[in-house]
mmCIF file with all atom_site columns, C-alpha atoms in Angstrom:
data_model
loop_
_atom_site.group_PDB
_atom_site.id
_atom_site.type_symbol
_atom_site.label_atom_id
_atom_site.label_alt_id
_atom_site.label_comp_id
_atom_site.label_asym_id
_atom_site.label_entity_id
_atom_site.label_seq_id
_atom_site.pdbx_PDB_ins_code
_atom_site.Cartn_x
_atom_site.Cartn_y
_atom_site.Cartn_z
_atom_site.occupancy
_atom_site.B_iso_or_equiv
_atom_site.pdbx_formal_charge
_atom_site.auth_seq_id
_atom_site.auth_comp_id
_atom_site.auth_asym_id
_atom_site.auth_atom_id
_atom_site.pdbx_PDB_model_num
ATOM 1   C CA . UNK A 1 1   ? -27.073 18.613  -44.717 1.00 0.00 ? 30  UNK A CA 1
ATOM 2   C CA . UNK A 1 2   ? -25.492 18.113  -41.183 1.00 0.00 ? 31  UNK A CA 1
ATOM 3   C CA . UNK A 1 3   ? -21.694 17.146  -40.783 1.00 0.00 ? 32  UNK A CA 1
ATOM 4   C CA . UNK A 1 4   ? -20.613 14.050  -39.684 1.00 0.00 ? 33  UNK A CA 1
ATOM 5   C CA . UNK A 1 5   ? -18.108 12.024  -38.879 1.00 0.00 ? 34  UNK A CA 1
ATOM 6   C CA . UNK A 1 6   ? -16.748 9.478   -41.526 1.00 0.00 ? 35  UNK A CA 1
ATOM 7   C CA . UNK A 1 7   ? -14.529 7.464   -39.046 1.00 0.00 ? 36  UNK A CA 1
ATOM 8   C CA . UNK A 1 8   ? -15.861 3.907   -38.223 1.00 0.00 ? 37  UNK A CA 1
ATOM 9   C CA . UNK A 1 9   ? -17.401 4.030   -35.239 1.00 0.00 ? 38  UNK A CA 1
ATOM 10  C CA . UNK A 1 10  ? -17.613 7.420   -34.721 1.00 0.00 ? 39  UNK A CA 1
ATOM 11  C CA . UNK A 1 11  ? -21.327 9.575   -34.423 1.00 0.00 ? 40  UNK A CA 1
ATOM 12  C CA . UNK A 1 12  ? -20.517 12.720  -34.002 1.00 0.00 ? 41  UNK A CA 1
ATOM 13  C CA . UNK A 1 13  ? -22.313 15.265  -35.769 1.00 0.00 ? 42  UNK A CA 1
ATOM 14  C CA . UNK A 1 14  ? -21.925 19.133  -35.824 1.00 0.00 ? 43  UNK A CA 1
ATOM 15  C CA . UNK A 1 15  ? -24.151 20.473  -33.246 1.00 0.00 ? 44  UNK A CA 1
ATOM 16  C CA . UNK A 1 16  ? -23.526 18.308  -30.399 1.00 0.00 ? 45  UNK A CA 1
ATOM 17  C CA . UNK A 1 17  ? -20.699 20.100  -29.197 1.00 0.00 ? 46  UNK A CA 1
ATOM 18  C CA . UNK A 1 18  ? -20.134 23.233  -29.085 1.00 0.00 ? 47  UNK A CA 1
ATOM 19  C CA . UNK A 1 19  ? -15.720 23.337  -29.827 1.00 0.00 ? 48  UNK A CA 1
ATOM 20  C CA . UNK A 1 20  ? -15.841 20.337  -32.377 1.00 0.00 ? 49  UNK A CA 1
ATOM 21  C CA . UNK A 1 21  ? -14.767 21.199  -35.498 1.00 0.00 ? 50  UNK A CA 1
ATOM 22  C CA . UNK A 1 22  ? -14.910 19.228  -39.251 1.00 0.00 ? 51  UNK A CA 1
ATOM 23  C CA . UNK A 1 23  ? -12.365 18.576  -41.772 1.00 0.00 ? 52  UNK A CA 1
ATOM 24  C CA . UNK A 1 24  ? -13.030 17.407  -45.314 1.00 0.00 ? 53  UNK A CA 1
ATOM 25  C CA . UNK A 1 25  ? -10.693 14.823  -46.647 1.00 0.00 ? 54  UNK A CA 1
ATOM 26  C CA . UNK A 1 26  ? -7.759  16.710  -48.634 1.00 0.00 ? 55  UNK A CA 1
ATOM 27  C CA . UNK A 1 27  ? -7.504  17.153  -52.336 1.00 0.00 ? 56  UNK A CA 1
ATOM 28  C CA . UNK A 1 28  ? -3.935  16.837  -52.629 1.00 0.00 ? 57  UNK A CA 1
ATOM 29  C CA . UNK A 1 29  ? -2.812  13.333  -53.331 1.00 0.00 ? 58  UNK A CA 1
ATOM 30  C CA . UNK A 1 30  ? -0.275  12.813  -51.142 1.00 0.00 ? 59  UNK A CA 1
ATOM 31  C CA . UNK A 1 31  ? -2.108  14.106  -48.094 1.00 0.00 ? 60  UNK A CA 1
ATOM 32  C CA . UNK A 1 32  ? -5.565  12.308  -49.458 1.00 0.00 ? 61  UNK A CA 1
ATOM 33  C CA . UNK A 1 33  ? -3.970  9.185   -49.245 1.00 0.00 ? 62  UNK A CA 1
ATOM 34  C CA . UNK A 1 34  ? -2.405  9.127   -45.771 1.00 0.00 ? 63  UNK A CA 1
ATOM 35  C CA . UNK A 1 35  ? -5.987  10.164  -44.455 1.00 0.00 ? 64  UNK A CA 1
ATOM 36  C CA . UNK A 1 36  ? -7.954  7.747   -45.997 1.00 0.00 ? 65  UNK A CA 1
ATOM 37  C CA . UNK A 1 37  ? -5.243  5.276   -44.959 1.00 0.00 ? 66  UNK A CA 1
ATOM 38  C CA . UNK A 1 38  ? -5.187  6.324   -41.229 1.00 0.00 ? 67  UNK A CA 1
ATOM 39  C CA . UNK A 1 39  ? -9.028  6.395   -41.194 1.00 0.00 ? 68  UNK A CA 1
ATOM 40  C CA . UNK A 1 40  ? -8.844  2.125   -42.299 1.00 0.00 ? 69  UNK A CA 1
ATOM 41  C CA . UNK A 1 41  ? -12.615 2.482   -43.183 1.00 0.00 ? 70  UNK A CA 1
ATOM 42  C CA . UNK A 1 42  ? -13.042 -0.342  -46.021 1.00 0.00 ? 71  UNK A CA 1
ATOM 43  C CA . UNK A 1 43  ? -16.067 -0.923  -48.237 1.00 0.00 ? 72  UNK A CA 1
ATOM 44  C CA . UNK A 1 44  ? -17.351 -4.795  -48.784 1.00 0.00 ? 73  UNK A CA 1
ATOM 45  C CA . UNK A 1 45  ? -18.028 -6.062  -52.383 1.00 0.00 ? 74  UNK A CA 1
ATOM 46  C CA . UNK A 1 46  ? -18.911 -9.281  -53.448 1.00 0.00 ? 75  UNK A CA 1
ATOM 47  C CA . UNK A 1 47  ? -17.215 -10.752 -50.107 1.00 0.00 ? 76  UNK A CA 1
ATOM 48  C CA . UNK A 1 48  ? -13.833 -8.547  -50.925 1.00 0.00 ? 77  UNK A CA 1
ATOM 49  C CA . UNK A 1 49  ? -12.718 -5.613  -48.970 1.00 0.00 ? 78  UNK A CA 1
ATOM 50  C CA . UNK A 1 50  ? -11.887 -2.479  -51.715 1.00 0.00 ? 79  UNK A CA 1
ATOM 51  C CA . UNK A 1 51  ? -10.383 0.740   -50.199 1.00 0.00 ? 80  UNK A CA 1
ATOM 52  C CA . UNK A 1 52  ? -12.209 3.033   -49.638 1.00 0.00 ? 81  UNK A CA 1
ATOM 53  C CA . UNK A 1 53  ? -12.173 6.270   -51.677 1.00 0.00 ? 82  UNK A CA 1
ATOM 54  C CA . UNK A 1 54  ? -14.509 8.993   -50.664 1.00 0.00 ? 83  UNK A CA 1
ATOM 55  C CA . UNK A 1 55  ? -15.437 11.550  -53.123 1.00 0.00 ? 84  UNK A CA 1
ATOM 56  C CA . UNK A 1 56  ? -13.672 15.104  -52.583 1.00 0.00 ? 85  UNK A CA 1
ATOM 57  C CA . UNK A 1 57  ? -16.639 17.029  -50.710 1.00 0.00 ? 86  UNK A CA 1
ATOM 58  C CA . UNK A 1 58  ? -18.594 15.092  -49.135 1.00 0.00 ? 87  UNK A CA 1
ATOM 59  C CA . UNK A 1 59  ? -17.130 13.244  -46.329 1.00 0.00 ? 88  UNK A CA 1
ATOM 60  C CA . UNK A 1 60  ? -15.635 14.736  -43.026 1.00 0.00 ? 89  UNK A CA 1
ATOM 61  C CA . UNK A 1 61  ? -13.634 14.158  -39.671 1.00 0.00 ? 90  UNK A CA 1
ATOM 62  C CA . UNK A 1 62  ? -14.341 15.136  -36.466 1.00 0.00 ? 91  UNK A CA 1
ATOM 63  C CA . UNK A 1 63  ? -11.296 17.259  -34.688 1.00 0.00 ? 92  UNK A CA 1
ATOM 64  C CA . UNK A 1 64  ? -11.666 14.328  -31.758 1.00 0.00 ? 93  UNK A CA 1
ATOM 65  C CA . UNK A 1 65  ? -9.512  12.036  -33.787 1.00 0.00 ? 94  UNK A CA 1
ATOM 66  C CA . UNK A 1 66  ? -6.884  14.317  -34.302 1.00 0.00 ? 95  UNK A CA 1
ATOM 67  C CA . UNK A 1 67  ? -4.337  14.865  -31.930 1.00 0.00 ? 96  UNK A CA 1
ATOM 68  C CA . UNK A 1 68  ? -1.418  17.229  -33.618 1.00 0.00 ? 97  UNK A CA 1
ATOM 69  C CA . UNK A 1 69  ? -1.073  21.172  -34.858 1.00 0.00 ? 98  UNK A CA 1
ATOM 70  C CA . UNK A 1 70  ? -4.014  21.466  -37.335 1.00 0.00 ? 99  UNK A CA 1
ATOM 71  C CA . UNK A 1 71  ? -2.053  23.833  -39.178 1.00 0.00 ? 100 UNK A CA 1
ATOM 72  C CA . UNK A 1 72  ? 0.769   21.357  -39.907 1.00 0.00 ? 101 UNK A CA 1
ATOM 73  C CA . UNK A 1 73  ? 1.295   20.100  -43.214 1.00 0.00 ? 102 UNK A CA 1
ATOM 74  C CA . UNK A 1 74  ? 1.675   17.140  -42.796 1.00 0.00 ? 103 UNK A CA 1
ATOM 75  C CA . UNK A 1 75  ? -1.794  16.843  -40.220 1.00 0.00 ? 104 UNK A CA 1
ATOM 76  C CA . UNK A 1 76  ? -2.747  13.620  -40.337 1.00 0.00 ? 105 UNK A CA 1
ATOM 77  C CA . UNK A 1 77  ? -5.891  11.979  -37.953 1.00 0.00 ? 106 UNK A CA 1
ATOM 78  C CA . UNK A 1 78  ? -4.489  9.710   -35.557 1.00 0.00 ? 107 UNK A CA 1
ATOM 79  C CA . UNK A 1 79  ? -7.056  8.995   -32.527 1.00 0.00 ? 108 UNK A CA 1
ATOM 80  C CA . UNK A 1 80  ? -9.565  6.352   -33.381 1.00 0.00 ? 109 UNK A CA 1
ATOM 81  C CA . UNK A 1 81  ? -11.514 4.104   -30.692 1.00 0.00 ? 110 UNK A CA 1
ATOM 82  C CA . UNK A 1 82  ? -12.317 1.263   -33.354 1.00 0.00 ? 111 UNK A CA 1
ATOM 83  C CA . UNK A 1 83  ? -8.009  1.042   -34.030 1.00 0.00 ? 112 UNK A CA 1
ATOM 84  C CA . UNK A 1 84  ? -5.684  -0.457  -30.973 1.00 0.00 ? 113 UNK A CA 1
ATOM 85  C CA . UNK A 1 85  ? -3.097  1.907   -31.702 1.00 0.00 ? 114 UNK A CA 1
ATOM 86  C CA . UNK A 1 86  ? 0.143   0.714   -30.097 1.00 0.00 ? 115 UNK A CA 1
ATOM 87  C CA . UNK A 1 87  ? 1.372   4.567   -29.099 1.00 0.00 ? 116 UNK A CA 1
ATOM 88  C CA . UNK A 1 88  ? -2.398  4.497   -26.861 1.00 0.00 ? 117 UNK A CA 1
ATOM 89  C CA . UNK A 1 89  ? -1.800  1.622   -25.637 1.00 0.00 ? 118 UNK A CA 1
ATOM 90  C CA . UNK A 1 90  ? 1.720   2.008   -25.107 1.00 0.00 ? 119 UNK A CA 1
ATOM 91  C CA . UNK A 1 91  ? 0.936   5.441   -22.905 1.00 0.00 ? 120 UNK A CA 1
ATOM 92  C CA . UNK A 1 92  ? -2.302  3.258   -21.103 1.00 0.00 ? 121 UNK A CA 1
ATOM 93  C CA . UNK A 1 93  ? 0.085   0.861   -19.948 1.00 0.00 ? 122 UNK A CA 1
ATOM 94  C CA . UNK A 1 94  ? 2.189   3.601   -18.717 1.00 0.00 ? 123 UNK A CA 1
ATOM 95  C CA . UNK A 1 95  ? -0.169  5.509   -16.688 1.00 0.00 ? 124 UNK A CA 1
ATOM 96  C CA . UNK A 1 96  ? -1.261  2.072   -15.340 1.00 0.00 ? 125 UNK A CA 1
ATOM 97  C CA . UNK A 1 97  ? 2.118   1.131   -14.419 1.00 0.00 ? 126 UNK A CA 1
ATOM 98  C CA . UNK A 1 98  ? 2.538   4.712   -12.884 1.00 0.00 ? 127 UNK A CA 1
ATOM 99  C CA . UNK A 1 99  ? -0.391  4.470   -10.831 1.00 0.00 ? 128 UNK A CA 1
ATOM 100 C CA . UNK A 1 100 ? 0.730   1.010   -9.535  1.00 0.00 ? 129 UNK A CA 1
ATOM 101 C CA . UNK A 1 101 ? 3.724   2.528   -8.545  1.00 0.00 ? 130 UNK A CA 1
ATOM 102 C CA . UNK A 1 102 ? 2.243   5.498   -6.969  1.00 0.00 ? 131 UNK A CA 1
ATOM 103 C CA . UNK A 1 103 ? -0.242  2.928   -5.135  1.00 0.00 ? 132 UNK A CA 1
ATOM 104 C CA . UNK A 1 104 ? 2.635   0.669   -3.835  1.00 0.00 ? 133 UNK A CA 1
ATOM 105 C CA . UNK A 1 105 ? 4.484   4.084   -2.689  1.00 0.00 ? 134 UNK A CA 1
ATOM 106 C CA . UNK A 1 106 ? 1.646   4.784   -1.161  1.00 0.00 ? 135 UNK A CA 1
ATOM 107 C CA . UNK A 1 107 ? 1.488   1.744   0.862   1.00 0.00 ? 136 UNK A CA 1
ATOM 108 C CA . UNK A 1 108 ? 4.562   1.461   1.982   1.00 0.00 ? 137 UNK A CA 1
ATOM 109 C CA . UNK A 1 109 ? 4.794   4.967   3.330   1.00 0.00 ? 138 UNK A CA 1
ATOM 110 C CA . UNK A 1 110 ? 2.066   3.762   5.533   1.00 0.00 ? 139 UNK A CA 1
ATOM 111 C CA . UNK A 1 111 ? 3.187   0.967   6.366   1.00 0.00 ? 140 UNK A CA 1
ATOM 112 C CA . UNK A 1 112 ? 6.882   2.760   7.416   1.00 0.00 ? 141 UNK A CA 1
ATOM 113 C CA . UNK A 1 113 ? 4.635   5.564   9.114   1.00 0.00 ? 142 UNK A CA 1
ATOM 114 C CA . UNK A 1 114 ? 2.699   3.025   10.919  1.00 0.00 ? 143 UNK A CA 1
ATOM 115 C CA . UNK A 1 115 ? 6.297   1.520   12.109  1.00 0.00 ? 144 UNK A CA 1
ATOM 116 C CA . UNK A 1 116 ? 7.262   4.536   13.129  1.00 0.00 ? 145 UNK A CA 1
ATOM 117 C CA . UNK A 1 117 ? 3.680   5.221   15.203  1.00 0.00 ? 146 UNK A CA 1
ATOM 118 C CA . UNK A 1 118 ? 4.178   1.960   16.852  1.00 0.00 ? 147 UNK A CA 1
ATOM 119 C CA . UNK A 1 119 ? 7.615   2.854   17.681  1.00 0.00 ? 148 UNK A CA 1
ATOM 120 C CA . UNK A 1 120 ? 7.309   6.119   18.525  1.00 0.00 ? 149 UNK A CA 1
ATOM 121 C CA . UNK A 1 121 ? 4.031   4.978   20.796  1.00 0.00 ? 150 UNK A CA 1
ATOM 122 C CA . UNK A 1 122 ? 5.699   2.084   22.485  1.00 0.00 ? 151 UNK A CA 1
ATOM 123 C CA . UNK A 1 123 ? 8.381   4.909   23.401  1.00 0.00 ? 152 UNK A CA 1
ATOM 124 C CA . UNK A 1 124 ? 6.497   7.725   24.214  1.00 0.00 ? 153 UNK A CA 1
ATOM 125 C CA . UNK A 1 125 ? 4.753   4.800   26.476  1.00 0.00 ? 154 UNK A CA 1
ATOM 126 C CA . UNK A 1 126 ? 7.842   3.539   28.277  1.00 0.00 ? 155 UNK A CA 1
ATOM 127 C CA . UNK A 1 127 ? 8.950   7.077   28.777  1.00 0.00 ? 156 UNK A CA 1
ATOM 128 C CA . UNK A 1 128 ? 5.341   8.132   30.537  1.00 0.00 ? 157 UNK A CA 1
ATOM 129 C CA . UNK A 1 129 ? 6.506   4.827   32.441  1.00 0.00 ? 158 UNK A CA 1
ATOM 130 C CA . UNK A 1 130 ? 9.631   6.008   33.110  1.00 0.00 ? 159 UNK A CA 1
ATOM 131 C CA . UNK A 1 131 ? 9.054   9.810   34.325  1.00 0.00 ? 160 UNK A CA 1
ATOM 132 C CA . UNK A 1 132 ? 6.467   8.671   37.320  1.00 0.00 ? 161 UNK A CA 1
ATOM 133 C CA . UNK A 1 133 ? 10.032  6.914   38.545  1.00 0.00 ? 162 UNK A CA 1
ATOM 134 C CA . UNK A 1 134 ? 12.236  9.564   37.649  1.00 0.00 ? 163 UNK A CA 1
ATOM 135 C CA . UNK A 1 135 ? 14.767  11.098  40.185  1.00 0.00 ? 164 UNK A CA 1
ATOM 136 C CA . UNK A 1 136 ? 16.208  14.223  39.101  1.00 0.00 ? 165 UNK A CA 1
ATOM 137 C CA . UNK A 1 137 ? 17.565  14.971  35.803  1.00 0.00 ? 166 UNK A CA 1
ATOM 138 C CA . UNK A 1 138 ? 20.730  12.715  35.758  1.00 0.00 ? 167 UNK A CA 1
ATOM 139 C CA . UNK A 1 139 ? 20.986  10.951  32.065  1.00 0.00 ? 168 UNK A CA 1
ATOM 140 C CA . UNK A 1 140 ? 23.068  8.524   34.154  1.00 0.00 ? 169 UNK A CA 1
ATOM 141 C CA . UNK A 1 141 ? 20.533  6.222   34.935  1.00 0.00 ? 170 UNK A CA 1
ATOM 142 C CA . UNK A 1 142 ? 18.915  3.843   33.338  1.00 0.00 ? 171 UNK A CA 1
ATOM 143 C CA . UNK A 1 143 ? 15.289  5.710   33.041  1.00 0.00 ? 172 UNK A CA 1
ATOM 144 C CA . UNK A 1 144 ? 16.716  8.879   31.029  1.00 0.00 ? 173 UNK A CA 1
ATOM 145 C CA . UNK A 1 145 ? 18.344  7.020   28.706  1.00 0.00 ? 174 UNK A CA 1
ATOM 146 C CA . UNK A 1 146 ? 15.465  4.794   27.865  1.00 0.00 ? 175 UNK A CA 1
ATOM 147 C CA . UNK A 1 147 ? 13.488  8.159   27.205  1.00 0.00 ? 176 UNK A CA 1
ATOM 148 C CA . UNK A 1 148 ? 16.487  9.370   25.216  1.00 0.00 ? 177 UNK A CA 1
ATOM 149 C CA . UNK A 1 149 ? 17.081  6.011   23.464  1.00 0.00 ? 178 UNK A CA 1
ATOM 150 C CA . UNK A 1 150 ? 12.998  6.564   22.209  1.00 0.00 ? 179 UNK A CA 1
ATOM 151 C CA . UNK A 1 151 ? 12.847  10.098  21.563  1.00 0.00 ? 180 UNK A CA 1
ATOM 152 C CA . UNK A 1 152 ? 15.547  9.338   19.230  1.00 0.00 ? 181 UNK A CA 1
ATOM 153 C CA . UNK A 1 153 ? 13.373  6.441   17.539  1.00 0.00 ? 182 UNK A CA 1
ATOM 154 C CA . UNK A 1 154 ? 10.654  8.772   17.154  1.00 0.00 ? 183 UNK A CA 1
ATOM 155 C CA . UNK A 1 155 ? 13.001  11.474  15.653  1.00 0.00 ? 184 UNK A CA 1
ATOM 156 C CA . UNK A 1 156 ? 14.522  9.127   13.357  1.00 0.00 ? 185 UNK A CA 1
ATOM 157 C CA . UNK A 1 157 ? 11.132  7.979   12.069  1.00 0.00 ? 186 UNK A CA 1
ATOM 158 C CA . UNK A 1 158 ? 10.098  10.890  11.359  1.00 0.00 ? 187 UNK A CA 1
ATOM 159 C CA . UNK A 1 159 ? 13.323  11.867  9.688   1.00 0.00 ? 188 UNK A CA 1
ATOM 160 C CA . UNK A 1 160 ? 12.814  8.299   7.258   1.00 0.00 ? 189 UNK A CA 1
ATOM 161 C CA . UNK A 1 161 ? 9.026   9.382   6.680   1.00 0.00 ? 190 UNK A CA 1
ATOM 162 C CA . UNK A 1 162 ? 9.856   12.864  5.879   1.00 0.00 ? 191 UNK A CA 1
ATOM 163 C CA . UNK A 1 163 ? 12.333  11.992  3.292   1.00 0.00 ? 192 UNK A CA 1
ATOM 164 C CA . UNK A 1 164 ? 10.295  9.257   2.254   1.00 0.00 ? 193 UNK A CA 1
ATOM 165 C CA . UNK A 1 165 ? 7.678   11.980  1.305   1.00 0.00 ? 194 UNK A CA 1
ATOM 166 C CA . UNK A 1 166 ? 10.103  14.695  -0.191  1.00 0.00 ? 195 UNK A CA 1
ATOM 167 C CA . UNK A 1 167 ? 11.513  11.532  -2.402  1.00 0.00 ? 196 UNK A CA 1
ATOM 168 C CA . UNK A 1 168 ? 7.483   10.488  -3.194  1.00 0.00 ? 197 UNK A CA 1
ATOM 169 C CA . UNK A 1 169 ? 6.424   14.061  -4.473  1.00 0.00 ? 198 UNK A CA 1
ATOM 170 C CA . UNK A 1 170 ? 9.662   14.808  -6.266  1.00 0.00 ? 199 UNK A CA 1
ATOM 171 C CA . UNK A 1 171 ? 9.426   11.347  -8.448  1.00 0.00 ? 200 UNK A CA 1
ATOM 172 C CA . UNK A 1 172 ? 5.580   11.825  -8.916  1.00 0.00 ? 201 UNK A CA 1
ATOM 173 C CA . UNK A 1 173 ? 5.925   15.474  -10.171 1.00 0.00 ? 202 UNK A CA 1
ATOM 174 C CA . UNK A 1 174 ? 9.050   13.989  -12.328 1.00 0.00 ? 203 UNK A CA 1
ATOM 175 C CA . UNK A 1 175 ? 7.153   11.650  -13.783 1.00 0.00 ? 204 UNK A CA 1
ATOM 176 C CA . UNK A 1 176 ? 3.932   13.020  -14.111 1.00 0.00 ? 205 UNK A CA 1
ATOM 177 C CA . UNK A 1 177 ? 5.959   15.535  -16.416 1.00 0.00 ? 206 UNK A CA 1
ATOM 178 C CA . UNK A 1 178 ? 7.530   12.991  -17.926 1.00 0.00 ? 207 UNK A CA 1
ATOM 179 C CA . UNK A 1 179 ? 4.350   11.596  -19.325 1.00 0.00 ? 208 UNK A CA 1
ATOM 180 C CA . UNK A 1 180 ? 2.714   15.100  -20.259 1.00 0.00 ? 209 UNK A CA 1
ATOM 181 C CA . UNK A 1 181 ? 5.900   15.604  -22.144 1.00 0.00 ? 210 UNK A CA 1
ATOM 182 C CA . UNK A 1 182 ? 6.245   12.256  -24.038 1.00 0.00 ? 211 UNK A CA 1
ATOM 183 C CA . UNK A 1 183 ? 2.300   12.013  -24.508 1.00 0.00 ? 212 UNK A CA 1
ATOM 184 C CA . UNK A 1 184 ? 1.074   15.390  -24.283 1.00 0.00 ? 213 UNK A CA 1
ATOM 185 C CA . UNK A 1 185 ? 0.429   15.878  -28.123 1.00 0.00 ? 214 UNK A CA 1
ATOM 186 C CA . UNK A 1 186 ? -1.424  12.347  -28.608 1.00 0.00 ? 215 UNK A CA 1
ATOM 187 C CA . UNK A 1 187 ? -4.890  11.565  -26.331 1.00 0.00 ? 216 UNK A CA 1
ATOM 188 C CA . UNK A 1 188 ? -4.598  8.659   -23.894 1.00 0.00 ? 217 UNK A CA 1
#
């Protein structure tokens, strides 16, 4: 007889992948009794729903819907497609919100660096201007200064965008760590 799944929705059989492993439903009360109820498979009679209760040998889980030590105790599945759990959903709506974030980042750094480009351009532009009129190397007049005046733009743009970037990767590698830590024992 081939293995599968008992979950609802679930078709997994052994054989199909090579790492998936089977669990039969525990004989011990206590532990029975918070599988069967995290598993929420019912059985309709006469137009009532009865709990179900699966004999002791016959009926298995896949290791895809658990997500904890299986050598706790207290191991109990917890991933199930057919169940909204609010702890997935919870961590879906914070990886979407993190990837909004990192998206808006992302767009504003461009937008700054293409500030800065413009500015930096528009001086490097009056300074190419400025140095077919030069005269010697006097910053006395007005030329050198407007080549100082933008070379300092351009350095301070580049200054904003660097520390723009150094302040990017140290909050993405914060929180990317913050969400392995927080959800790294339960599948997204």
């Amino acid at each position: 007889m081939v293995d599968s799944c008992c979950a609802p929705g679930c078709a997994n059989h052994r054989g199909q992948v090579q790492d998936r492993a089977f669990y039969r439903i525990p004989k011990d009360p206590a532990r029975r009794e918070r599988w069967i109820s995290a598993i929420k498979r019912a059985r309709s009679a006469m137009k009532k729903t009865e709990r179900w209760n699966p004999s002791h040998n016959g009926f298995r889980l896949c290791s895809d819907h658990f997500s904890d030590n299986p050598l706790s105790p207290d191991y109990v599945p917890s991933v199930f497609k057919h169940v909204p759990s609010p702890v997935k959903k919870k961590g879906e709506l914070l990886i979407e919100q993190f990837n909004r974030r990192q998206a808006a980042k992302k767009r504003r750094l461009q937008q700054d660096f293409t500030e800065a480009a413009t500015q930096a351009a528009m001086g490097s532009y009056i300074s190419a201007e400025n140095d077919s009129h030069n005269t010697g190397p006097s910053c006395e007049n007005e030329n050198c200064k407007t080549i100082i005046y933008s070379l300092k733009l351009e350095v301070q743009a580049l200054r904003a965008e660097n520390q723009l970037l150094k302040e990017s990767l140290s909050k993405t590698e914060l929180n990317e760590s913050a969400l392995r830590s927080s959800f790294g024992r339960q599948r997204l």
